[in-house]
Coordinates of C-alpha atoms and ligand atoms in Angstrom, one line a residue:
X2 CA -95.2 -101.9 38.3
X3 CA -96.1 -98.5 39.5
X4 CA -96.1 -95.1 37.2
X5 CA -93.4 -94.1 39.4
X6 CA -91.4 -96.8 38.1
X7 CA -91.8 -97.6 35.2
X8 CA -90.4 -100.1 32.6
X9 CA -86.7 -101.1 33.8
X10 CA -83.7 -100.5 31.0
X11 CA -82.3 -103.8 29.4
X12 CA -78.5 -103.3 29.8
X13 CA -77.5 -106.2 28.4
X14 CA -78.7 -104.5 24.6
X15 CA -77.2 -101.0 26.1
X16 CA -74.2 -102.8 26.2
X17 CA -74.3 -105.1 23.4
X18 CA -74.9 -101.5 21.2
X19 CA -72.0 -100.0 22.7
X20 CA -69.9 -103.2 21.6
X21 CA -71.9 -102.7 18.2
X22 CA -70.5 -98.7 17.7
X23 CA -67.3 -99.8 19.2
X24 CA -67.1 -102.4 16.7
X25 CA -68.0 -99.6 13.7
X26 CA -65.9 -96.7 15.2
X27 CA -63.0 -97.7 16.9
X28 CA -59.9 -100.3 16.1
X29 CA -57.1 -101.0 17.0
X30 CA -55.8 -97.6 18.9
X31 CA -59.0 -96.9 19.9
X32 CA -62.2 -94.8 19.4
X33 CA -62.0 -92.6 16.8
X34 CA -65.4 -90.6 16.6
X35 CA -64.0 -87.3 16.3
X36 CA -66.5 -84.3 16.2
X37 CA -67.7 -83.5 12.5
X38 CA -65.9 -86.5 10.9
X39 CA -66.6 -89.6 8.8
X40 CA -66.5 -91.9 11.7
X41 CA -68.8 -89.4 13.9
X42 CA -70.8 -89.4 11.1
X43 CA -71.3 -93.0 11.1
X44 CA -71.6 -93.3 14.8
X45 CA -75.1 -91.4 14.4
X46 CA -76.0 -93.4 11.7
X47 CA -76.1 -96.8 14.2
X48 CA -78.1 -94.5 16.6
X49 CA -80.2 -93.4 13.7
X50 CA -80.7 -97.4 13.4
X51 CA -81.6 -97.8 16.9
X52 CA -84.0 -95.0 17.3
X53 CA -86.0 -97.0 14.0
X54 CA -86.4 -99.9 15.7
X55 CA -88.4 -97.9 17.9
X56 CA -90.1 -95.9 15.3
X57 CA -88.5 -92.9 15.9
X58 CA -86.9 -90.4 13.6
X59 CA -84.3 -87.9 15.0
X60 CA -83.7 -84.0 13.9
X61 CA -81.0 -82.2 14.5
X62 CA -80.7 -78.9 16.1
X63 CA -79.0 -75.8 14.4
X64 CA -75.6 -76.9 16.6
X65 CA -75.5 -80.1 15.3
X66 CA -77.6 -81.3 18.4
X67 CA -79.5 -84.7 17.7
X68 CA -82.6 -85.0 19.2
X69 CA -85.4 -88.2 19.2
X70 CA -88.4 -87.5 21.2
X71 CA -90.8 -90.1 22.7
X72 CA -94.2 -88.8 23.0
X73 CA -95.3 -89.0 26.7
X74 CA -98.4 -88.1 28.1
X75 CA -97.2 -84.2 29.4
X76 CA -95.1 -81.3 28.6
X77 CA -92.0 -80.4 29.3
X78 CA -89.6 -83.3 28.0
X79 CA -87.1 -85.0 30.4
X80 CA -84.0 -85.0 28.4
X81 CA -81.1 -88.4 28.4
X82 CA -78.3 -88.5 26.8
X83 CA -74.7 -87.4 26.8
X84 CA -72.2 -87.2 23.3
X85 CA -70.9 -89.9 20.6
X86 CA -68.2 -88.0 19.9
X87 CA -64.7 -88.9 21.3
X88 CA -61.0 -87.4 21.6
X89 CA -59.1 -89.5 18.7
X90 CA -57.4 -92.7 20.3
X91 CA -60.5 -92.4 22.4
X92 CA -62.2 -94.8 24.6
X93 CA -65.4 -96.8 23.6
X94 CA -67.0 -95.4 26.7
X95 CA -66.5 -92.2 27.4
X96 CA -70.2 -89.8 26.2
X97 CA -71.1 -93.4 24.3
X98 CA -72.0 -95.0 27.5
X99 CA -74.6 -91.8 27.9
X100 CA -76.4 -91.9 24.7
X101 CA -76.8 -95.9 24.7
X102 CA -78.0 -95.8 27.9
X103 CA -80.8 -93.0 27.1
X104 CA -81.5 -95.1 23.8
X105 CA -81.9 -97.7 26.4
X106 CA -84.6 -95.6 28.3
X107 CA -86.4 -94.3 25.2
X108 CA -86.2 -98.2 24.2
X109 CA -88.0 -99.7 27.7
X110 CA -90.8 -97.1 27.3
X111 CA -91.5 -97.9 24.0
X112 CA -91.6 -101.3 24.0
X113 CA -93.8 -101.6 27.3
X114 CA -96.8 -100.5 25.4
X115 CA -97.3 -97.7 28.3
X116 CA -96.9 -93.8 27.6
X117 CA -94.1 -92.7 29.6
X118 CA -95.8 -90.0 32.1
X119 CA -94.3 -86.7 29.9
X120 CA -92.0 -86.5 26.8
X121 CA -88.7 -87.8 26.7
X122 CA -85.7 -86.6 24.4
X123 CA -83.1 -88.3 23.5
X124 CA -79.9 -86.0 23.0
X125 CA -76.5 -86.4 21.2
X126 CA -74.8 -83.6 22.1
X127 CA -72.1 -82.1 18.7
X128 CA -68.5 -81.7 20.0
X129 CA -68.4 -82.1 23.8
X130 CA -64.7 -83.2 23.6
X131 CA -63.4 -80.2 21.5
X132 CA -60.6 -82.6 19.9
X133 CA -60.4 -81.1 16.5
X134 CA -61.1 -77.1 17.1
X135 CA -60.0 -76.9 20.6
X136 CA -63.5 -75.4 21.9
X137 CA -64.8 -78.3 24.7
X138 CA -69.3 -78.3 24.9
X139 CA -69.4 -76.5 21.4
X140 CA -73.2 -78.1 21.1
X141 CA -74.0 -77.9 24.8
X142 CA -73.4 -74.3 25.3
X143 CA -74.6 -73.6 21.8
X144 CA -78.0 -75.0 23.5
X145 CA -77.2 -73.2 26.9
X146 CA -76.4 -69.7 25.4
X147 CA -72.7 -69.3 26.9
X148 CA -71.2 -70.2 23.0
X149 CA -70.1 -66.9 21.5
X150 CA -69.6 -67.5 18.0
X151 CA -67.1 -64.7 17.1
X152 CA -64.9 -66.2 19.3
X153 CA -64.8 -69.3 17.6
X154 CA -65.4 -67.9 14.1
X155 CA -61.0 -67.9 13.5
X156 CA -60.6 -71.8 14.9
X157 CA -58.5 -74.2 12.7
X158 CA -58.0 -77.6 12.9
X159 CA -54.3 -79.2 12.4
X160 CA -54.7 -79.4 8.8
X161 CA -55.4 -75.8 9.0
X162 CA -59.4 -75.5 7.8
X163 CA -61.7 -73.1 9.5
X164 CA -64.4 -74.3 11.8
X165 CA -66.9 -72.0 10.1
X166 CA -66.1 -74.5 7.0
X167 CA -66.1 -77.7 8.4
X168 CA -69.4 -77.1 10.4
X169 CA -70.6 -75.8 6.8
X170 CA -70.1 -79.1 5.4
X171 CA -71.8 -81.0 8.5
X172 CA -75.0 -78.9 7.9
X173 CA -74.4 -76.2 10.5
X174 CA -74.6 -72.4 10.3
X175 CA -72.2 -70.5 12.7
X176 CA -74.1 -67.8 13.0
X177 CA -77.6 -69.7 13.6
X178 CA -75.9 -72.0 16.0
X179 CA -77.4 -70.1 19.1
X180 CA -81.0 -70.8 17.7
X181 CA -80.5 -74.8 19.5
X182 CA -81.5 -72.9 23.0
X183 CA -85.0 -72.8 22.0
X184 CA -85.5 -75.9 22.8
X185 CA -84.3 -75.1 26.4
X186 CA -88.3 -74.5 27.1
X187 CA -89.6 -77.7 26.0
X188 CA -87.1 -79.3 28.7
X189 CA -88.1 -79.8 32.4
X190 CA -85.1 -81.9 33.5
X191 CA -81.8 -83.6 32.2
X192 CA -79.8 -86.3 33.1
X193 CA -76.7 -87.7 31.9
X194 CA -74.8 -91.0 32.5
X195 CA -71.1 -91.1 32.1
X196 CA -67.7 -92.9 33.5
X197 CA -66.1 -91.3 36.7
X198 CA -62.6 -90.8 34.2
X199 CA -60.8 -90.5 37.6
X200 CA -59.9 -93.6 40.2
X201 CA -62.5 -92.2 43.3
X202 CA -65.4 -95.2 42.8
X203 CA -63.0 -98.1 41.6
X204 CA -60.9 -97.4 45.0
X205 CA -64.2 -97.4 47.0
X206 CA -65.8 -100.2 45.5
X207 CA -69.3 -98.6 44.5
X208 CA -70.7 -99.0 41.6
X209 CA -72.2 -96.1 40.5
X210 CA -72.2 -92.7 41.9
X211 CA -74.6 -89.5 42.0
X212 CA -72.8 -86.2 40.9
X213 CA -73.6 -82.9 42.6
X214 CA -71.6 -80.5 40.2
X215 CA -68.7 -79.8 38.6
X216 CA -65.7 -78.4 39.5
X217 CA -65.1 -75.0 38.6
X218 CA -61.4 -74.3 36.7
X219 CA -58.9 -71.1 37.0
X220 CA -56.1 -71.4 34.2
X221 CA -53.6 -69.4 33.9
X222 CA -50.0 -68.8 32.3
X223 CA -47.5 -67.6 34.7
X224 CA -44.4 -66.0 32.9
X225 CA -40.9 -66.0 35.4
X226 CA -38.9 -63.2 33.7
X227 CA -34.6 -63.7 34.9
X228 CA -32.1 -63.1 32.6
X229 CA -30.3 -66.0 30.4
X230 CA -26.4 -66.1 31.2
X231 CA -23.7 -69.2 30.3
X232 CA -23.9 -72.5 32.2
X233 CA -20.3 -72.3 32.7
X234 CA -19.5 -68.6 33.8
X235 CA -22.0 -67.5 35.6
X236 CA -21.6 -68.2 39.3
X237 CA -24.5 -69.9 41.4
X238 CA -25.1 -66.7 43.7
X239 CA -25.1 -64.3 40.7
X240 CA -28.4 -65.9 38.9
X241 CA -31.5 -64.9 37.9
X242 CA -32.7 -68.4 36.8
X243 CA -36.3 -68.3 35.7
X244 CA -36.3 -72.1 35.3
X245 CA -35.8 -72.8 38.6
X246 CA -38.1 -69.8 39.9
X247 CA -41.1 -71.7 37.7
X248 CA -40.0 -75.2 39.2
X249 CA -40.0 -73.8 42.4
X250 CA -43.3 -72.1 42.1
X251 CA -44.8 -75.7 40.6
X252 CA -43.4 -77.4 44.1
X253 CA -45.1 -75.1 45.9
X254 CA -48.1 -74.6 44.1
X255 CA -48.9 -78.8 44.8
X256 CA -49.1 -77.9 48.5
X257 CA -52.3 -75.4 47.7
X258 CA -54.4 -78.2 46.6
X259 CA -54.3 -80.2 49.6
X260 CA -55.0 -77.2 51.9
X261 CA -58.4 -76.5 49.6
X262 CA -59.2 -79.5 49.2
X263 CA -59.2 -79.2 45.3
X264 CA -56.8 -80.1 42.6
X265 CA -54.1 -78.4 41.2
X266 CA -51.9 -79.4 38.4
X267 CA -48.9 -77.6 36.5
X268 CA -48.9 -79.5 33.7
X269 CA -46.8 -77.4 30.9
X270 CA -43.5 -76.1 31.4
X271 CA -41.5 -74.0 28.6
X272 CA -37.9 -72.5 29.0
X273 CA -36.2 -70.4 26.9
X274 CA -33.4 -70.7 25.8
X275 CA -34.0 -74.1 26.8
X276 CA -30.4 -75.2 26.2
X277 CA -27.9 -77.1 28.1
X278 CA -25.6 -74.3 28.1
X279 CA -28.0 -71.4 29.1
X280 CA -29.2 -70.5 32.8
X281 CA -33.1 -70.1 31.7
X282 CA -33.9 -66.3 31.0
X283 CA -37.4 -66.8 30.8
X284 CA -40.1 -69.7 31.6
X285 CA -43.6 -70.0 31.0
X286 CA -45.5 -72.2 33.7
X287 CA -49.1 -73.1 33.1
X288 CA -51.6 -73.7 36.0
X289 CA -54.7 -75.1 36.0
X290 CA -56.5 -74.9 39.6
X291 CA -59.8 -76.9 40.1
X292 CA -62.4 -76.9 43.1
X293 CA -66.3 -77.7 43.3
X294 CA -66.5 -74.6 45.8
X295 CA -66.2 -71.0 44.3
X296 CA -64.7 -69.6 47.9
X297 CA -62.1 -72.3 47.7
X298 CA -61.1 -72.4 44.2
X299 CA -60.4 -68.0 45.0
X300 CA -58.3 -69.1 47.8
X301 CA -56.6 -71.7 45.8
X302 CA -55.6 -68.8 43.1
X303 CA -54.8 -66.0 45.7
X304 CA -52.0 -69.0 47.5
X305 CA -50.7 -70.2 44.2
X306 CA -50.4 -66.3 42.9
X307 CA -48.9 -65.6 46.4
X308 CA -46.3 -68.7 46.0
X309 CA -45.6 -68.0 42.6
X310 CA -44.6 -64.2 43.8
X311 CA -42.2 -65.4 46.8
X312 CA -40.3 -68.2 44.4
X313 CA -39.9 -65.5 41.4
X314 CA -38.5 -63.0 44.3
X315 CA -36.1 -65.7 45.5
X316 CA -34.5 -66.3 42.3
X317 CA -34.9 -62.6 41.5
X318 CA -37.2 -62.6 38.7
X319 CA -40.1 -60.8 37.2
X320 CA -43.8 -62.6 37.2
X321 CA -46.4 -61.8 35.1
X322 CA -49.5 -63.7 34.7
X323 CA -52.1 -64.0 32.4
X324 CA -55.8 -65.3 32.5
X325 CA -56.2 -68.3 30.4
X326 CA -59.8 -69.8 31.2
X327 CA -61.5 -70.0 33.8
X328 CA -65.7 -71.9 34.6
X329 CA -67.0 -70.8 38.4
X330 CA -68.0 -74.2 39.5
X331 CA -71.8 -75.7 38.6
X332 CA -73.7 -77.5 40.7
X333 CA -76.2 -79.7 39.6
X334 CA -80.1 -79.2 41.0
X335 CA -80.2 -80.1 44.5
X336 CA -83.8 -81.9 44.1
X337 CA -82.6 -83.9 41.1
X338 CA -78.8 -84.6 42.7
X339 CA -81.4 -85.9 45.9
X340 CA -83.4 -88.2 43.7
X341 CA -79.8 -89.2 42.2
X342 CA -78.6 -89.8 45.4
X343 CA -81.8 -92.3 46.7
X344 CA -81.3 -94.2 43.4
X345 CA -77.7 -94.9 43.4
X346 CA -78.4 -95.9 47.5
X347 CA -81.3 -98.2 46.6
X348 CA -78.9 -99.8 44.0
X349 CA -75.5 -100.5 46.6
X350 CA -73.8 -96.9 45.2
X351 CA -71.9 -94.5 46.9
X352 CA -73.3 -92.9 50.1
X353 CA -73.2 -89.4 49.8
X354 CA -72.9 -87.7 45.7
X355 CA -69.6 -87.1 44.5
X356 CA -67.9 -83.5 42.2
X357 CA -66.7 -83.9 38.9
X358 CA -63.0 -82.8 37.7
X359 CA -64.0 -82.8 34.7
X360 CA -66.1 -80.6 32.4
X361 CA -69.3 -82.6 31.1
X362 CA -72.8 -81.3 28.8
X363 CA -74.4 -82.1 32.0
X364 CA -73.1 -78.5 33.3
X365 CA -73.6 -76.5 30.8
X366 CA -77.4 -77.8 30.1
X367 CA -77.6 -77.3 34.1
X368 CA -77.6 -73.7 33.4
X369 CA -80.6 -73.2 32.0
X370 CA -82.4 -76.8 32.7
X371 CA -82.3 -78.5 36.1
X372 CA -80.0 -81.4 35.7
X373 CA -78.0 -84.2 37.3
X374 CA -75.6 -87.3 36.7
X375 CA -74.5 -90.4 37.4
X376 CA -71.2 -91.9 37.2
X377 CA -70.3 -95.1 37.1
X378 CA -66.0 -95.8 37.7
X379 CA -63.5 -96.2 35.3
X380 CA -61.1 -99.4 35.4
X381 CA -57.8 -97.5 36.7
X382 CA -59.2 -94.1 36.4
X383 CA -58.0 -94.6 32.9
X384 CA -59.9 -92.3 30.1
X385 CA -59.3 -90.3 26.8
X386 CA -57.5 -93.1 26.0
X387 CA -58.2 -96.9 24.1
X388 CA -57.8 -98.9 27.6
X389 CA -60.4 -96.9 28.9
X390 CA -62.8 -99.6 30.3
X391 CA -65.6 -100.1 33.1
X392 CA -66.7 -103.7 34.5
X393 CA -69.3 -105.4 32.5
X394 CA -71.2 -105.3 36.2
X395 CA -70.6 -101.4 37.0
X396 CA -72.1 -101.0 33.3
X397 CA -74.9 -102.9 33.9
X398 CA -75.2 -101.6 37.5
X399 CA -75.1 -97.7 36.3
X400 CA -77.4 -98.5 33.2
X401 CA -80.3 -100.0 35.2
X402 CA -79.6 -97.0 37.9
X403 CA -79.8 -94.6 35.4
X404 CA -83.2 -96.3 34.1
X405 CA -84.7 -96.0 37.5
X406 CA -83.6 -92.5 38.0
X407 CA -85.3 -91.5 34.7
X408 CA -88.2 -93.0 35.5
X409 CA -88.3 -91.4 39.1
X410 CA -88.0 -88.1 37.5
X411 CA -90.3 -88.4 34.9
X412 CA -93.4 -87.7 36.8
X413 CA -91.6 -84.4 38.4
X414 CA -92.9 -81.3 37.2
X415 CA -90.8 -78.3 36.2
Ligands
ZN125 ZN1 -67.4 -87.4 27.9

């Protein structure tokens, strides 16, 4: 065994510990590890378990972050991990499969009787999913700087109680939460394993997959103004439909996509009056554009605006449109996404890296700290839900892949 390989990842125990959590968190509808309750709570108590087997005692960070460091033989840490937490009804997978598999890494090290060539951190990331308060990477971009508390400070959950509260009685401070990013400096790298949560690796076959970025998102609200006149009096020609100016807006908006190679989806549609009996006066049409490349995903909003314009004109209405969110894409650091990439080939994976739809901690840590990922596919492309599922051979596949990558980027300096 050379130092550049190091001690290989049992994934039989990464996945026998994921069957253990599953078996303590979720039931019969699924995962239930929702940020900053009982059963998250008790999800970090089996890692708590699993890091003192090893001898090691976590701390958390002033964002909730849970950190575990192995002492290696340099400075700065290399960072695994990903987050427990999950939507409710979640699957036993999705950020799980992350933070076993570093345990898994942290767990080969120490158990060879070698040093690992520098530190390694284990990371649970607080409230990746955003499920109860609505605000995705709350830990992650506490740690990466982008988390403005005021704007958070007013979040409720359903049952109405503030966030400010409910992170009071986990043990975090709002206002301090911004303090996590000094541990950005005792970083060097990060890397994250998670399921693909879309079909593109089960359809190809692979196994496991490198990730070069993630795609960046534009949403906005686009508001078709027309007037609301009776169903029954009011003939076709003399209309101002805003219903139909939104559908046909939506139609064309699919075709954008396709020409940009990205993704676009419009997946909320409100009418008002939004009665049988009513031509619609005014619609609301939400659109959510996603592309890896920032030139593209400006082209994509400039056609859907554009399309939007011509099918409000047609059916004579107004348009307005407002700014919902919006990420510029973030790609991943091309050295580590290259050592990614000649893992995943050494192990039968995809051939060239692959973007990710969707929003992961990996990005906003890549802001500050190089990082990368690995994906591994999901069973349908089926996630955020309880049949959310992966092969026992992809897991075991993308575990022992993400073991070597860790180890090939533990002798990298910063
Ligand atoms: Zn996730």
């Amino acid at each position: 065994m050379s130092a550049a390989e190091g001690p290989p990842v049992d994934a039989g125990r990464v996945i026998a510990d994921l069957r253990e959590l599953d078996r303590r968190t979720g039931g019969p509808d699924g995962a239930q590890r929702v940020c900053w309750g009982e059963d998250w709570r008790r999800a970090r108590e089996f890692l708590t378990e699993l890091l003192a087997e090893l001898g090691l005692e976590p701390e958390r960070d002033e964002a909730g972050n849970f950190w575990a460091k192995l002492e290696g033989e340099s400075e700065p840490a290399l960072a695994v991990g990903s987050h427990l937490d999950s939507v409710p009804d979640g699957g036993w997978l999705d950020g799980a499969l992350g933070v076993m598999a570093g345990v898994g890494v942290l767990r080969a090290w120490a158990t060879s009787g070698r040093q690992p060539p520098r530190s390694v951190f284990l990371v649970d990331w607080a409230d990746e999913e955003g499920a109860r308060f609505g605000r995705s990477l709350f830990g992650s971009s506490a740690f990466s700087g982008t988390l403005d508390p005021d704007r958070v400070r007013r979040l409720r959950d359903s049952e109405g109680r503030e966030l400010p509260q409910v992170l009071g009685a986990n043990g975090v401070d709002l206002d301090r939460v911004l303090q996590s990013g000094e541990r950005r400096e005792t970083l060097a790298a990060y890397l994250e394993l998670h399921i693909e949560q879309g079909p593109v690796t089960e359809a190809e076959g692979v196994p496991v997959a490198a990730v070069q970025g993630c795609a960046g998102v534009e949403r906005h609200r686009l508001r078709f103004t027309g007037q609301a006149s009776h169903a029954g009096t009011t003939p076709m020609d003399q209309r101002r439909d805003a219903g139909l100016a939104a559908a046909e807006a939506a139609l064309r908006i699919e075709g954008v996509a396709e020409r940009n190679h990205g993704v676009a989806t419009t997946g909320a549609l409100a009418l008002r009056p939004g009665i049988p009996t009513a031509v619609a006066g005014e619609a609301e049409l939400m659109v959510d554009l996603r592309n890896p490349d920032a030139d593209s995903l400006a082209t994509m909003l400039d056609e859907a605006l554009e399309l939007a314009k011509l099918a409000a004109a047609k059916h004579r209405c107004g348009l307005e449109n407002e700014l919902v969110w919006r990420i510029e894409p973030i790609p991943f650091d091309e050295p580590l996404v290259s050592l990614a990439q000649e893992t995943v080939a050494d192990t039968g994976g995809r051939d060239e890296p692959m973007s990710s739809g969707a929003l992961h901690d990996a990005a906003e840590v890549a802001r500050v700290v190089p990082a990368a990922m690995l994906f591994v596919p999901s069973i349908g492309g089926i996630s955020h839900a309880k049949e959310e599922d992966t092969s026992e051979a992809d897991l075991a596949a993308g575990i022992e892949a993400f073991g070597a990558l860790a180890n090939r980027a533990l002798p990298l300096g910063r």
